[in-house]
Short mmCIF file of C-alpha atoms and ligand atoms in Angstrom, two decimals:
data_model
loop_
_atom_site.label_atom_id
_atom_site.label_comp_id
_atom_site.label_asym_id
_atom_site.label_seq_id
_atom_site.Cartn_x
_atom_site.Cartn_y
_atom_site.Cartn_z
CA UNK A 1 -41.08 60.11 29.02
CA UNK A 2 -43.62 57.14 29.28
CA UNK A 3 -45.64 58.75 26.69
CA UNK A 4 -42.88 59.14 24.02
CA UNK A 5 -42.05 55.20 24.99
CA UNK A 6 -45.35 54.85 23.59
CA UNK A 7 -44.98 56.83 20.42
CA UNK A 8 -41.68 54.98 19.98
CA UNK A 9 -43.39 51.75 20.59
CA UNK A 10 -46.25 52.56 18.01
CA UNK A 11 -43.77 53.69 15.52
CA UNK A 12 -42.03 50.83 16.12
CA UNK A 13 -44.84 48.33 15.43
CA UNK A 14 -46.00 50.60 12.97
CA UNK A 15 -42.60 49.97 10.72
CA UNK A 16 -42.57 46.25 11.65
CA UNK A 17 -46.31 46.00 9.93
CA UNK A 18 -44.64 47.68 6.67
CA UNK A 19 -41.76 45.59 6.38
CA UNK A 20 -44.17 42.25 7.18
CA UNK A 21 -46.41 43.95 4.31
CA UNK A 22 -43.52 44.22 1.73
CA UNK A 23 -42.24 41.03 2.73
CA UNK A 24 -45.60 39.30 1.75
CA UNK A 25 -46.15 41.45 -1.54
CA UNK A 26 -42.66 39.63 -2.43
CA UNK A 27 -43.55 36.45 -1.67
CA UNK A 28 -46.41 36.67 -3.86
CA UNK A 29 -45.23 38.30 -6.51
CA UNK A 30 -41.99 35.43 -6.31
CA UNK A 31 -44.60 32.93 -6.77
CA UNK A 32 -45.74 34.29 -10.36
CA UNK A 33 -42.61 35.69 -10.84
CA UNK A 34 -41.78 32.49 -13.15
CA UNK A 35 -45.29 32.89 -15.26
CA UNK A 36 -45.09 36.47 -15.59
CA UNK A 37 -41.72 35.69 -16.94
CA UNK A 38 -39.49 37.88 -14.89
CA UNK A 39 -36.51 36.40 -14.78
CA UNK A 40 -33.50 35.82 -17.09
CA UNK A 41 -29.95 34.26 -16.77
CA UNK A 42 -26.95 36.44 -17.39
CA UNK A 43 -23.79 34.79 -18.04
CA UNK A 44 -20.12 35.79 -16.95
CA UNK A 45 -16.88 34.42 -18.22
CA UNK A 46 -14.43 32.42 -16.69
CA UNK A 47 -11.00 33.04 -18.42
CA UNK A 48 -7.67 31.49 -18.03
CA UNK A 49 -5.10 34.24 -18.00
CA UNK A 50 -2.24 32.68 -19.54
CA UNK A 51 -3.94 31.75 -22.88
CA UNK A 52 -6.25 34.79 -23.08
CA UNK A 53 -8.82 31.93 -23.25
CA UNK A 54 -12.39 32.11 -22.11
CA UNK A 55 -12.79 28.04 -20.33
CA UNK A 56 -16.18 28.82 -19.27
CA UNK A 57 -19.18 30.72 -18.20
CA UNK A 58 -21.87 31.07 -14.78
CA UNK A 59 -25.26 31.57 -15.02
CA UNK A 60 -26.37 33.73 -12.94
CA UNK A 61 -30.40 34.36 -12.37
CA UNK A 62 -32.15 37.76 -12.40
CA UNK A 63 -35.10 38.78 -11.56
CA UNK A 64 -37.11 42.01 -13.24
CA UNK A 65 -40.09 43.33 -11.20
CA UNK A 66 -41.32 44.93 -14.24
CA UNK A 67 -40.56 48.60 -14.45
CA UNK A 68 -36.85 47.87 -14.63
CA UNK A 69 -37.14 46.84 -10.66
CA UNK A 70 -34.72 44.67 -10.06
CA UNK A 71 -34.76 42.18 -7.15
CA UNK A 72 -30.97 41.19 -6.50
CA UNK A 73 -30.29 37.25 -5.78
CA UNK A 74 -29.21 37.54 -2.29
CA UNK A 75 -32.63 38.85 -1.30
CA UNK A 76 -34.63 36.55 -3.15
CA UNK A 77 -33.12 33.35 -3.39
CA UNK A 78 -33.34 32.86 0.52
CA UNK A 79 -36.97 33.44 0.53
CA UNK A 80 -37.35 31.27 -2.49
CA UNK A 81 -35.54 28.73 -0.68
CA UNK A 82 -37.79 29.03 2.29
CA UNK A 83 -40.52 28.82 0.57
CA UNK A 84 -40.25 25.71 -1.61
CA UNK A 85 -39.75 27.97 -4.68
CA UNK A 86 -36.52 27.16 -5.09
CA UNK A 87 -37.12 24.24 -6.79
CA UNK A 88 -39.54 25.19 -9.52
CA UNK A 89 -36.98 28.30 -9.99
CA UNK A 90 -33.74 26.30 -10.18
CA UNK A 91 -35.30 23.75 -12.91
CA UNK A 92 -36.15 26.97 -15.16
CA UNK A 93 -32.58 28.07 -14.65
CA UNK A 94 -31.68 24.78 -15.53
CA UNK A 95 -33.47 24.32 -18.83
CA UNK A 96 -33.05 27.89 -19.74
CA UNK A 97 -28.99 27.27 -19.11
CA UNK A 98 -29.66 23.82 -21.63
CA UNK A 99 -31.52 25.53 -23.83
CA UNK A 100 -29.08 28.20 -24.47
CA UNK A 101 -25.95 26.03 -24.60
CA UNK A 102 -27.99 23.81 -27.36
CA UNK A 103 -27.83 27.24 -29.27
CA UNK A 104 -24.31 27.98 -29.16
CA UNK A 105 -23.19 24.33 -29.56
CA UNK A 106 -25.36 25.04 -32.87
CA UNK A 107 -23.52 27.56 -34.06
CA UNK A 108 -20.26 26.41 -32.86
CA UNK A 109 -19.73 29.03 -30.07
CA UNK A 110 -19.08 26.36 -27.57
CA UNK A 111 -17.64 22.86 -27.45
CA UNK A 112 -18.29 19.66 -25.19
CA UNK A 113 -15.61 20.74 -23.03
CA UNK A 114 -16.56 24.17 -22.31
CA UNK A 115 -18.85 23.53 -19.30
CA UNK A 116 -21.67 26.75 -18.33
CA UNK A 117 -22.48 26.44 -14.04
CA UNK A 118 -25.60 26.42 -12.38
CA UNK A 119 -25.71 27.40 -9.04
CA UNK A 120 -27.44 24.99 -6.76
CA UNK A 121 -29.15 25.55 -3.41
CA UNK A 122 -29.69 23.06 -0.44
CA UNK A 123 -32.66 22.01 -1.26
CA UNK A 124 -32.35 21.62 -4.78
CA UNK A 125 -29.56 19.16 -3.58
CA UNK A 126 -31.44 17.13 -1.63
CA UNK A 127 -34.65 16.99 -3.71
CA UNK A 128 -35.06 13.17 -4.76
CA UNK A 129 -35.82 13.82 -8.27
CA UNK A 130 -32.50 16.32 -8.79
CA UNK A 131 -30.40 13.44 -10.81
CA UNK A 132 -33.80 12.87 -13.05
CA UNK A 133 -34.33 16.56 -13.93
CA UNK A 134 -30.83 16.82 -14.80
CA UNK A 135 -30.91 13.89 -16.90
CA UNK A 136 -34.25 14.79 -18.73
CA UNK A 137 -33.27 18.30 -19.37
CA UNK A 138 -29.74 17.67 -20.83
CA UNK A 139 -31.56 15.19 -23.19
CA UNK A 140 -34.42 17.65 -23.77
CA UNK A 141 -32.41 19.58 -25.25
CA UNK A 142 -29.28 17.44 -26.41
CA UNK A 143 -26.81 19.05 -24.50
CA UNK A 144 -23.65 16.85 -23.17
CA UNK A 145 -23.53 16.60 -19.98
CA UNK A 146 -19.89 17.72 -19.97
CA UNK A 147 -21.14 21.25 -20.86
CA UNK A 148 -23.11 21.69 -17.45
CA UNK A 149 -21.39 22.42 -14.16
CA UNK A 150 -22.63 22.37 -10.44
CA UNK A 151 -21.69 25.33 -8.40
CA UNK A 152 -22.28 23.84 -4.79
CA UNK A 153 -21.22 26.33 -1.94
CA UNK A 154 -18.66 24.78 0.69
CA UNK A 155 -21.25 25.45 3.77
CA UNK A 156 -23.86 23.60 1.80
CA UNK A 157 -21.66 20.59 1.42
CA UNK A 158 -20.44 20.48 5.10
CA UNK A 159 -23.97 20.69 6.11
CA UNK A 160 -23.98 17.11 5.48
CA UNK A 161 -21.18 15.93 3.86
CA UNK A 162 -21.34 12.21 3.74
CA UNK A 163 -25.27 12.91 1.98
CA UNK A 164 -23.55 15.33 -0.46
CA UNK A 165 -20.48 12.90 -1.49
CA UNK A 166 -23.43 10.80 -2.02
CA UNK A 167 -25.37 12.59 -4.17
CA UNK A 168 -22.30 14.05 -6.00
CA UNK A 169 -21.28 11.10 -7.03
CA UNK A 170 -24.10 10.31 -8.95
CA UNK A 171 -24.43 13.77 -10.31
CA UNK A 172 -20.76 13.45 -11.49
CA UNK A 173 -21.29 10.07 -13.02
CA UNK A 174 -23.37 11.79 -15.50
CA UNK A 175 -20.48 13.84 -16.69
CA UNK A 176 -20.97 17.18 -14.92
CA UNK A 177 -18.55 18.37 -13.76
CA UNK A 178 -18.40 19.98 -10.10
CA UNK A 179 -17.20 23.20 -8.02
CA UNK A 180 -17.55 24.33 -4.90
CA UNK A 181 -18.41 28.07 -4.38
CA UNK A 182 -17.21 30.19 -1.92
CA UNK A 183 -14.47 28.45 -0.90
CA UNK A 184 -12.25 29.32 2.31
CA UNK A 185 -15.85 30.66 4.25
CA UNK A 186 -17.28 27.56 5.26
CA UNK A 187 -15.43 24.73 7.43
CA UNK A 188 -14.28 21.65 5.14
CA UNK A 189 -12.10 19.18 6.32
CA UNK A 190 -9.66 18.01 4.14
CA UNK A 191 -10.50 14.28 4.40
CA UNK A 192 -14.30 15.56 3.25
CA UNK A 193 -12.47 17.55 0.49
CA UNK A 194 -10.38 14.41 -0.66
CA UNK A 195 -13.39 12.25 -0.29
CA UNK A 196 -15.93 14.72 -2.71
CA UNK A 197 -15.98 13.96 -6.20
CA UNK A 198 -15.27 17.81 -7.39
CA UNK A 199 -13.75 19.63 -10.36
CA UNK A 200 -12.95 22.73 -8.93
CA UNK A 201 -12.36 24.78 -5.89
CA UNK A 202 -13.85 28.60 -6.19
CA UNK A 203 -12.25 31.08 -4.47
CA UNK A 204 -14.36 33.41 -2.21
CA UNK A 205 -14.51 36.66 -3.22
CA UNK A 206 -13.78 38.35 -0.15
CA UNK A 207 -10.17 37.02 -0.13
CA UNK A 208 -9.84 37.90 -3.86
CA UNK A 209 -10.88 41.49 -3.08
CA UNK A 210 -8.18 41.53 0.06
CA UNK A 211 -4.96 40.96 -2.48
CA UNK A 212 -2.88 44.07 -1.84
CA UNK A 213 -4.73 44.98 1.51
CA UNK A 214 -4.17 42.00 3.76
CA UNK A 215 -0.97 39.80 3.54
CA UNK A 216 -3.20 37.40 5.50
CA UNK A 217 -5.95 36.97 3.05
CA UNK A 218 -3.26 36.52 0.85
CA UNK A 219 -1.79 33.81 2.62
CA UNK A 220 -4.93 32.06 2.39
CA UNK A 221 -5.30 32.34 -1.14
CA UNK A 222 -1.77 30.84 -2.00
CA UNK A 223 -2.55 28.04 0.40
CA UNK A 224 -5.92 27.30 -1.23
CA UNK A 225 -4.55 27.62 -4.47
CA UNK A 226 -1.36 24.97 -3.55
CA UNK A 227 -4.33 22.84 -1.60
CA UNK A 228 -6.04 22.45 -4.45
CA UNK A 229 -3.19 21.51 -7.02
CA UNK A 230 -2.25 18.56 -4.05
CA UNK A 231 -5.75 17.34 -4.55
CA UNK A 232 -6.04 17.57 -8.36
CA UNK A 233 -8.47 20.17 -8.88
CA UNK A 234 -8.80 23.07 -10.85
CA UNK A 235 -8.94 26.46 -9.07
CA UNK A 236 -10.99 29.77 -9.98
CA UNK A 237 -10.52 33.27 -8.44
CA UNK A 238 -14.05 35.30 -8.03
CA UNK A 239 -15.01 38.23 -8.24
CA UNK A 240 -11.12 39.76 -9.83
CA UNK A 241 -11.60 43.77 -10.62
CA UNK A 242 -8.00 44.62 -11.22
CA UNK A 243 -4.69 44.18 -12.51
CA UNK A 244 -2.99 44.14 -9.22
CA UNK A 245 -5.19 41.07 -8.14
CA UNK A 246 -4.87 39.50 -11.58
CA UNK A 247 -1.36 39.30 -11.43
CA UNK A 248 -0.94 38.04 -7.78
CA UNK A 249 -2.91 34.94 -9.05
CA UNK A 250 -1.06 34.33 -12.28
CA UNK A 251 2.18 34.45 -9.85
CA UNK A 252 0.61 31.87 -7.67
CA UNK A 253 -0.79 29.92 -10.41
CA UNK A 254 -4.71 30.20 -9.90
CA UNK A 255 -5.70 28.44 -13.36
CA UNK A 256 -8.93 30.36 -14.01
CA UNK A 257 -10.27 33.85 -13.33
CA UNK A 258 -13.68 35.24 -13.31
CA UNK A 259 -15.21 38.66 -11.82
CA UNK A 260 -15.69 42.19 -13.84
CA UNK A 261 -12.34 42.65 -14.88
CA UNK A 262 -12.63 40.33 -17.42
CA UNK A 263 -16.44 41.28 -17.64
CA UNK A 264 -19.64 41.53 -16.09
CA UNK A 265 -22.34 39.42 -16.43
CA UNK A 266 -24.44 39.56 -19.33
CA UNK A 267 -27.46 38.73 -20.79
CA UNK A 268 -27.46 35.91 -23.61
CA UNK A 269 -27.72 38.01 -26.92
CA UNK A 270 -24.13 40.06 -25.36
CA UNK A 271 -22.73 36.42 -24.74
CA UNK A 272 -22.94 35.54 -27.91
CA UNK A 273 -21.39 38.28 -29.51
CA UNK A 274 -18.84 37.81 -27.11
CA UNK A 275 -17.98 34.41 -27.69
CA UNK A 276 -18.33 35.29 -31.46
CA UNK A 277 -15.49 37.83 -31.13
CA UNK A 278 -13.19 35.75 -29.38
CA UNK A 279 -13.62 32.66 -31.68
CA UNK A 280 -12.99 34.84 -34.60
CA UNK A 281 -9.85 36.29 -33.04
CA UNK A 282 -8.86 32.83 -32.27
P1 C2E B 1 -22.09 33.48 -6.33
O1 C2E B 1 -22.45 32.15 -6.85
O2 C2E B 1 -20.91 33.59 -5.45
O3 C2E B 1 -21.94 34.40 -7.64
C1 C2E B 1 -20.99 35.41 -7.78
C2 C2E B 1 -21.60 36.78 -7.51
O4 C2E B 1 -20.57 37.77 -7.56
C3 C2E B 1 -22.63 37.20 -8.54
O5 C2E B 1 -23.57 38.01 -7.86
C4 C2E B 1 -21.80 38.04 -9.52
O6 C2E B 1 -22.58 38.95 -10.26
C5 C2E B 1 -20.88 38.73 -8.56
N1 C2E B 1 -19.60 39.11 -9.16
C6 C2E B 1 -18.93 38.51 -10.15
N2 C2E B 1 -17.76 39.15 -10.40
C7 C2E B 1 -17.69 40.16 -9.53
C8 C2E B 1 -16.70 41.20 -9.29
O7 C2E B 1 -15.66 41.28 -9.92
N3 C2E B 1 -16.99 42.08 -8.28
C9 C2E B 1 -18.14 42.01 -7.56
N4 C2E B 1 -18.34 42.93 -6.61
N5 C2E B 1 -19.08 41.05 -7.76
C10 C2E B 1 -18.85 40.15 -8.74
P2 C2E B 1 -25.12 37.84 -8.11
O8 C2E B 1 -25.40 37.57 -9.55
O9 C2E B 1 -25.79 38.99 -7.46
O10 C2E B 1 -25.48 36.52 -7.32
C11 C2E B 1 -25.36 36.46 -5.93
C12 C2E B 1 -25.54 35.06 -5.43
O11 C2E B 1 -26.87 34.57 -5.67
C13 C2E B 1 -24.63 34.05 -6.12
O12 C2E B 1 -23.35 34.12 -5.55
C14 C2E B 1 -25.36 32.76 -5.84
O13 C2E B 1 -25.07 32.28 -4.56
C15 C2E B 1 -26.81 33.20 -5.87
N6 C2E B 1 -27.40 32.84 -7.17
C16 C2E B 1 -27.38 33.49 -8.35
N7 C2E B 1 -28.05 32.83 -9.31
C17 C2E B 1 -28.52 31.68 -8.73
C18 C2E B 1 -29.28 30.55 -9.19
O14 C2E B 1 -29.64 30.43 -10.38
N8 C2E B 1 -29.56 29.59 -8.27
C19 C2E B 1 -29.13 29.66 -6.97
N9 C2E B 1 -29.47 28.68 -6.13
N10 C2E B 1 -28.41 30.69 -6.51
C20 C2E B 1 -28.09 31.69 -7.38
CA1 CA B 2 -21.43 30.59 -7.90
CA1 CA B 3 -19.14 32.22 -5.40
CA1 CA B 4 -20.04 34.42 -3.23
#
């Protein structure tokens, strides 16, 4: 017995090394992952379903180990966020984002008020010059400021709430506009919710993907659907894959919907065909 404890133990330790290893490699290659030019923004549509209209697009980062590896967000935008990196990163998504929308405001694909969200982390948040990179990069590339939107998640903004109304505020007084992600996970209270200067309420997906399954998610998604009417704010469903789902938030009057039903996300040169298509079948 005590010797297998021993093999176990080694194997154990042995395993631990690897993952350490791997972990490491990543963080290294994450740090030249932006000169090496690995990553790319795909875009995915927000729609509203009673006008067949498309009201708006997220960008949403990838990132290519070469080889056709890809590294999905959720495993390295934590790291990058522990590491500082987070903040070099999330500029390039931002001027990549303006640089795009420049393009299609070129060619007519997009209007003033058709606003493309940015995800932002914590940190980006709080970084002092935040406001100043916005501002420069919007100008950079003469983009209004109504055509950029912050997608802040609800437990970042209850983090520190009075902070983020802070900072929001003057974010907003730019002219972009404001969401909160991943709404009904994270603990607001409504007189926070009144109090921050916000656009639109998001959905979480996991409630989205309950419709039909559990009357009780659905409970919760008619209450923060009629929450967010009483406050004045636009409301999105993520992550919608079918009709069932589609038409439980039409009945309950969800204004916008977004998730692979109504497509995936997609890099820019299938955006812009897209948006071609529907402005010519406008
Ligand atoms: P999120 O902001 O909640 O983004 C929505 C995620 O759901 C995206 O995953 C999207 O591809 C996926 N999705 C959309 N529709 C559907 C659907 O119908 N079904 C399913 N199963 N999934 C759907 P993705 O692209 O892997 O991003 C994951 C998360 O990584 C994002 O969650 C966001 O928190 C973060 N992220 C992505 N890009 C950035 C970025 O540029 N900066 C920061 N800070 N975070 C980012
Ligand atoms: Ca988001
Ligand atoms: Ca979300
Ligand atoms: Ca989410």
């Amino acid at each position: 017995v005590k010797r297998m404890e021993r093999n176990n133990y080694r194997f154990f330790t042995y395993e631990m090394q690897k993952e350490v290893m791997e972990e490491l490699e990543l963080e290294n290659q994450l740090r030249c992952a932006i000169d090496k030019r690995q990553f790319s923004v795909k875009y995915q549509l927000k729609c509203c379903p009673y006008q067949r209209k498309i009201v708006g697009l997220e960008a949403l980062l990838r990132w290519e180990l070469g080889e056709g590896k890809l590294i999905p967000p959720s495993q390295f935008i934590p790291k990058a966020e522990e590491m500082g990196l987070i903040l070099p990163i999330g500029r390039w998504v931002l001027e990549s984002v303006a640089e795009q929308a420049s393009k299609w405001l070129k060619e007519g694909l997009i209007s003033e008020s058709f606003p493309i969200s940015v995800n932002l982390s914590m940190r980006q948040l709080m970084a002092d010059d935040l406001l100043d990179d916005i501002r420069n990069i919007l100008n950079r590339f003469g983009v209004p400021a109504s055509c950029l939107e912050l997608e802040v998640t609800e437990s970042i903004m209850m983090e520190d709430p009075a902070t983020t109304i802070d900072i929001l505020k003057h974010v907003h007084a730019l002219g972009v506009k404001l969401s909160i992600d991943d709404f009904g996970t994270g603990y607001s209270s409504l007189s926070y919710l009144r109090q921050m200067p916000i656009d639109t309420l998001k959905i979480d997906r996991s409630f989205i993907q309950d419709i039909g399954i559990s009357t009780q998610n659905e409970t919760i998604v008619k209450a923060i659907t009629a929450l967010s009417h009483n406050l004045e704010l636009k409301v999105v469903a993520e992550g919608v894959e079918n009709q069932q789902q589609l038409a439980f938030l039409k009945k309950h009057k969800c204004d916008f919907i977004q998730g692979y039903y109504f497509g995936k996300p997609v890099l820019p040169g299938k955006m812009t065909k897209v948006l071609r298509k529907a402005k010519g079948n406008k």
